[in-house]
Each structure stands twice: as C-alpha cells, then as structure tokens.
mmCIF file of C-alpha atoms in Angstrom:
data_model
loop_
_atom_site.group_PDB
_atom_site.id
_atom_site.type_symbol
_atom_site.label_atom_id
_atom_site.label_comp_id
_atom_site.label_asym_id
_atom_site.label_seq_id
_atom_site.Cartn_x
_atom_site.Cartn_y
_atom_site.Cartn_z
ATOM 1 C CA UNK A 272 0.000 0.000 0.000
ATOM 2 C CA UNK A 273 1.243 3.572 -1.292
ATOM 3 C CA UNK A 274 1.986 6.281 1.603
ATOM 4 C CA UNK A 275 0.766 9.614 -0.032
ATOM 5 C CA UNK A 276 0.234 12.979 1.542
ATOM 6 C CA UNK A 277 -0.324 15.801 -1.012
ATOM 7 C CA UNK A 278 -1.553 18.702 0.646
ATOM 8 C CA UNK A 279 -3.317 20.740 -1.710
ATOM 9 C CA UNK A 280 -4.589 25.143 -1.100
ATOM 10 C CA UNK A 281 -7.736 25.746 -3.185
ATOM 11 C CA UNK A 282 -9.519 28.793 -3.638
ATOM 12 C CA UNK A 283 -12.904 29.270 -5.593
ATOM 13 C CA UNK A 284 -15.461 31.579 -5.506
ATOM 14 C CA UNK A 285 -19.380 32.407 -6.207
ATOM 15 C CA UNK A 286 -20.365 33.481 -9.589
ATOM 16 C CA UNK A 287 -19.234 36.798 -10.127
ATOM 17 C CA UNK A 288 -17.778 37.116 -6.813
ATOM 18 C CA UNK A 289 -21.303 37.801 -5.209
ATOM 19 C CA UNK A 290 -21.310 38.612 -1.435
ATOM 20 C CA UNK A 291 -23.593 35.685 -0.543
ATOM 21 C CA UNK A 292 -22.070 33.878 2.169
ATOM 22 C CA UNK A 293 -23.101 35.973 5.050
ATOM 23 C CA UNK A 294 -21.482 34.818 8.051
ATOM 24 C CA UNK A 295 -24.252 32.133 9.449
ATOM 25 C CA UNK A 296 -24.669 30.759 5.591
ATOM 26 C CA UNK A 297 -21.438 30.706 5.631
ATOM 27 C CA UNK A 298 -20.553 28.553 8.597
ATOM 28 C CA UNK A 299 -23.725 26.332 7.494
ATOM 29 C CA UNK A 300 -22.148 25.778 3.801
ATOM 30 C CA UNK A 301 -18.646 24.611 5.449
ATOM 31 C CA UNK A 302 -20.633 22.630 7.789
ATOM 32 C CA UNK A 303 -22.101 20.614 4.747
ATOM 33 C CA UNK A 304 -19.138 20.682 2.288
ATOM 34 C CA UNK A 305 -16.748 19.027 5.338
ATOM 35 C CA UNK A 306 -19.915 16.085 5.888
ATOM 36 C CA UNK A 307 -19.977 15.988 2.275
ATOM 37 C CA UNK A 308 -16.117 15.224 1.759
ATOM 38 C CA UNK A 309 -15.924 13.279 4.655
ATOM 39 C CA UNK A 310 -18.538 10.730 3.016
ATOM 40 C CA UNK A 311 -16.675 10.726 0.038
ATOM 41 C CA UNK A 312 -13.184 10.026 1.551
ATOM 42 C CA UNK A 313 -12.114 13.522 1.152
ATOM 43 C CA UNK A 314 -9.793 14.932 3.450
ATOM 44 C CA UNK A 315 -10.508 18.381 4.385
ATOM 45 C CA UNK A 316 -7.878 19.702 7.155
ATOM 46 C CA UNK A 317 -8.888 23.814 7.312
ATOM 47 C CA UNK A 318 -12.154 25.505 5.728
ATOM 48 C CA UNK A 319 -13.174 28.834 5.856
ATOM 49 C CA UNK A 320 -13.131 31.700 3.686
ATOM 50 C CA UNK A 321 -15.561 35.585 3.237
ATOM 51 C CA UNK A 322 -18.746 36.467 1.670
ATOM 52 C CA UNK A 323 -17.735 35.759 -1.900
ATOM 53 C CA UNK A 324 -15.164 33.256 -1.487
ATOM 54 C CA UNK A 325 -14.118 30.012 0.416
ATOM 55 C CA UNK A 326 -10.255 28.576 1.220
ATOM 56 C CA UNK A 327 -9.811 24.864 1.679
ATOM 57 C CA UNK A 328 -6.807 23.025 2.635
ATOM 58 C CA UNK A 329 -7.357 19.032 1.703
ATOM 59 C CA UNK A 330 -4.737 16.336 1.518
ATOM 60 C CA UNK A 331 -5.063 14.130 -1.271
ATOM 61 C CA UNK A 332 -5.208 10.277 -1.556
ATOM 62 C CA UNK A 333 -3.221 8.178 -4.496
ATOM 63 C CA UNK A 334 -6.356 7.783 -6.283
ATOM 64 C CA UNK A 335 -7.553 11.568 -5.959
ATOM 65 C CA UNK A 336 -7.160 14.010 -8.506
ATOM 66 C CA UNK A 337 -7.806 18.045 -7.854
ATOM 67 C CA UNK A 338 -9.857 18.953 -10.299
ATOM 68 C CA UNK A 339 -12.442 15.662 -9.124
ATOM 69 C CA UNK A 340 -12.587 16.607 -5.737
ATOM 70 C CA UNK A 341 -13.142 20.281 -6.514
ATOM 71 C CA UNK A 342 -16.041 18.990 -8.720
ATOM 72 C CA UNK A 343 -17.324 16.675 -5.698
ATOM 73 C CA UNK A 344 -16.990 20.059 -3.535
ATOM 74 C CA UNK A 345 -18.290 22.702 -5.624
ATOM 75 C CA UNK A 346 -20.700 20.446 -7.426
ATOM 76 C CA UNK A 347 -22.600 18.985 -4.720
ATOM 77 C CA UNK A 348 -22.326 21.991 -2.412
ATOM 78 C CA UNK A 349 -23.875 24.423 -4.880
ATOM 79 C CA UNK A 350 -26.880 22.198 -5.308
ATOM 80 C CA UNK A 351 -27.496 21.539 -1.772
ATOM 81 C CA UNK A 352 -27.260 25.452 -1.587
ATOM 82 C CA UNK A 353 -30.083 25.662 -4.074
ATOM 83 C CA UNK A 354 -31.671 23.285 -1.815
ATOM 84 C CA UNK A 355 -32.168 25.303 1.163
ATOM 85 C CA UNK A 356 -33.418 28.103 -0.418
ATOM 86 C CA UNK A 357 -31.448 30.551 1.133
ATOM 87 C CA UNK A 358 -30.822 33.000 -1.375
ATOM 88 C CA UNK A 359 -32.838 34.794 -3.956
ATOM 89 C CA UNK A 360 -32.091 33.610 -7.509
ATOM 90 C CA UNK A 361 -29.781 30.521 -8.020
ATOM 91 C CA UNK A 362 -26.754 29.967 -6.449
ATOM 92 C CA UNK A 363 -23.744 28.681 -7.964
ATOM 93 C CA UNK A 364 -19.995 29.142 -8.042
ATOM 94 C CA UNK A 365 -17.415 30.247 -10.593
ATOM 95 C CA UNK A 366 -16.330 27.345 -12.699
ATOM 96 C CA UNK A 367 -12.852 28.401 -11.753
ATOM 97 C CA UNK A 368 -10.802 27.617 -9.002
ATOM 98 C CA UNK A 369 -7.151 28.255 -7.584
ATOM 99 C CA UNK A 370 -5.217 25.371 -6.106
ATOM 100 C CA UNK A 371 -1.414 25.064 -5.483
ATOM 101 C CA UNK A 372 0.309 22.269 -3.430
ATOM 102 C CA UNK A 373 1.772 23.197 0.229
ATOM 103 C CA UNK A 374 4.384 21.818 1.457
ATOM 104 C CA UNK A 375 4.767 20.226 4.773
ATOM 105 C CA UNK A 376 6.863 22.503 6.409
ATOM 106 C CA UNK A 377 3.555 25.161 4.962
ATOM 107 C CA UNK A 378 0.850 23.220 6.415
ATOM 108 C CA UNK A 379 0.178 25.058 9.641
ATOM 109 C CA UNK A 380 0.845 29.075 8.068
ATOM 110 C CA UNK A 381 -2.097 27.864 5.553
ATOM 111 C CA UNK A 382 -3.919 26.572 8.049
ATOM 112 C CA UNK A 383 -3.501 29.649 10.145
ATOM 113 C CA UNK A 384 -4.426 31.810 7.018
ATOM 114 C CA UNK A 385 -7.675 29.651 6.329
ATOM 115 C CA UNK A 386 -8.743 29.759 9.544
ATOM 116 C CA UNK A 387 -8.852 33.126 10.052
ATOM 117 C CA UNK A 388 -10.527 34.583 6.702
ATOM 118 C CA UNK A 389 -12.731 37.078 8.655
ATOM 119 C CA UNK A 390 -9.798 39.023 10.189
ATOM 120 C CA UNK A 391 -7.895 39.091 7.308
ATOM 121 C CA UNK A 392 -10.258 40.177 4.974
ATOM 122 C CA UNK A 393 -11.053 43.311 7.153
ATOM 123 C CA UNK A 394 -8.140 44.791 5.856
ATOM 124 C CA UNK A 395 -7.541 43.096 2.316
ATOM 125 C CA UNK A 396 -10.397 42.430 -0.758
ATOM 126 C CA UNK A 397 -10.397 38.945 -2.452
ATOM 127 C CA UNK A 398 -9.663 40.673 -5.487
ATOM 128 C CA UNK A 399 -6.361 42.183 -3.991
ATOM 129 C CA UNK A 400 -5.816 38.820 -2.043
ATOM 130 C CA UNK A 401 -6.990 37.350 -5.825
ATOM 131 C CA UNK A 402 -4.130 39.499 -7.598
ATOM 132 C CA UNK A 403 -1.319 38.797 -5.210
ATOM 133 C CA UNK A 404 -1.954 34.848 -5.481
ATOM 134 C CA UNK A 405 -1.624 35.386 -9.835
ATOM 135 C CA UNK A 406 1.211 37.248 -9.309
ATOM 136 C CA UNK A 407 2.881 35.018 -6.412
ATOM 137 C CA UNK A 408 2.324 31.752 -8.197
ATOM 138 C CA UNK A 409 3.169 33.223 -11.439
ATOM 139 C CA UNK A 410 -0.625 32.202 -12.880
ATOM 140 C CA UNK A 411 -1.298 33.841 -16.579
ATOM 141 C CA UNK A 412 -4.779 33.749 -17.293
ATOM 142 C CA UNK A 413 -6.679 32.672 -14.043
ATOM 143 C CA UNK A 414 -9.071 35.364 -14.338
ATOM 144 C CA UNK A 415 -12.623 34.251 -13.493
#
C-alpha cells in the first residue's frame, strides 16, 4: 500500500464574486461541504473563507485528482445550496478555481491563514488577495 500525503490550497469563488455567504450561511455551507467530503473520503484539514469566497486546505489520496474533488466540492455543495433556499435567484460558483500544493513545512501558516478569513479580509479584498496569489504563483490567465 502507497503512503501519499499531497496537501493541496484551493480557492474558488461564487459566480461573479457575489457577497452571498453571510457569516451564518457561511458557517452552514462549510458545515455541509466538510460532511460531504468526509462521506466521500475527502480529506478536508482547514475551511473557511468571506462572503464571496471560500479557502480549503485538503490532503489528497493516491487515487484523488484536484480537479475531481473540486467537482465533488463545488458540485454537490452548490446544489445543496439551491436546496435550502437561502438566497434569492440561483446559487452557484465560478467554474474556476485556484489550487497550489503546500508543502509540509507550509501546512500550519495555511492553516492559520484559512482559519482566520474574517480578520484578514477586514483589511484586504479577495480581489487584492486574488491578484497577489496570480502574481505570487506566477498564474497567466486565471481570471474568473
């Protein structure tokens, strides 16, 4: 049996960046996306993220790939959304997403910077936070 630990930083957020994840939504969405993953054998180690966006660290299996589990995530998440009825209209995220491996020695400053999303996002907009990932991670044409 293969020993794997990939640890994996994704980033996605709602369709057009809305601000629809008021706090309590908010908490209730990560609620049901780390149930969710947990049923489906996905490892999900920090969650959190702001009204338009969401951070996840996860640590990938052998037979995981990222752009399946952020399908399982987003996917599944956006229709139980639309399930509840919470918003006006339909919800549903943008098709893109952000993800970029961490390494061990990384794990805990992510989790640190997941974990507290509210505080840091008092002083700094996703779309600056957005522009310094591109630029740090040398992305070209993540633009969603």
């Amino acid at each position: 049996m293969p020993f794997i630990k990939i640890w994996i930083h994704a980033v996605w957020a709602t369709k057009n960046r809305a601000p629809l994840l008021e706090k309590s939504l908010r908490k209730s969405v990560i609620s049901h996306i780390r149930e969710n993953a947990k049923a489906k054998n996905i490892y999900i180690d920090s969650i959190d993220g702001y009204v338009d966006h969401l951070h996840c660290l996860i640590s990938l299996k052998g037979e995981q790939s990222i752009s399946n589990i952020m399908q399982l995530i987003k996917g599944e998440s956006s229709f139980w959304i639309n399930q509840q009825k919470w918003i006006p209209g339909r919800f549903a995220w943008q098709t893109e997403f952000f993800a970029v491996s961490v390494g061990e020695s990384q794990v805990k400053a992510v989790r640190n910077y997941i974990n507290h999303q509210e505080q840091h996002h008092s002083k700094k907009s996703f779309q600056e936070e957005y522009d310094e990932f591109m630029e740090k991670y040398e992305f070209e044409t993540f633009r969603g």
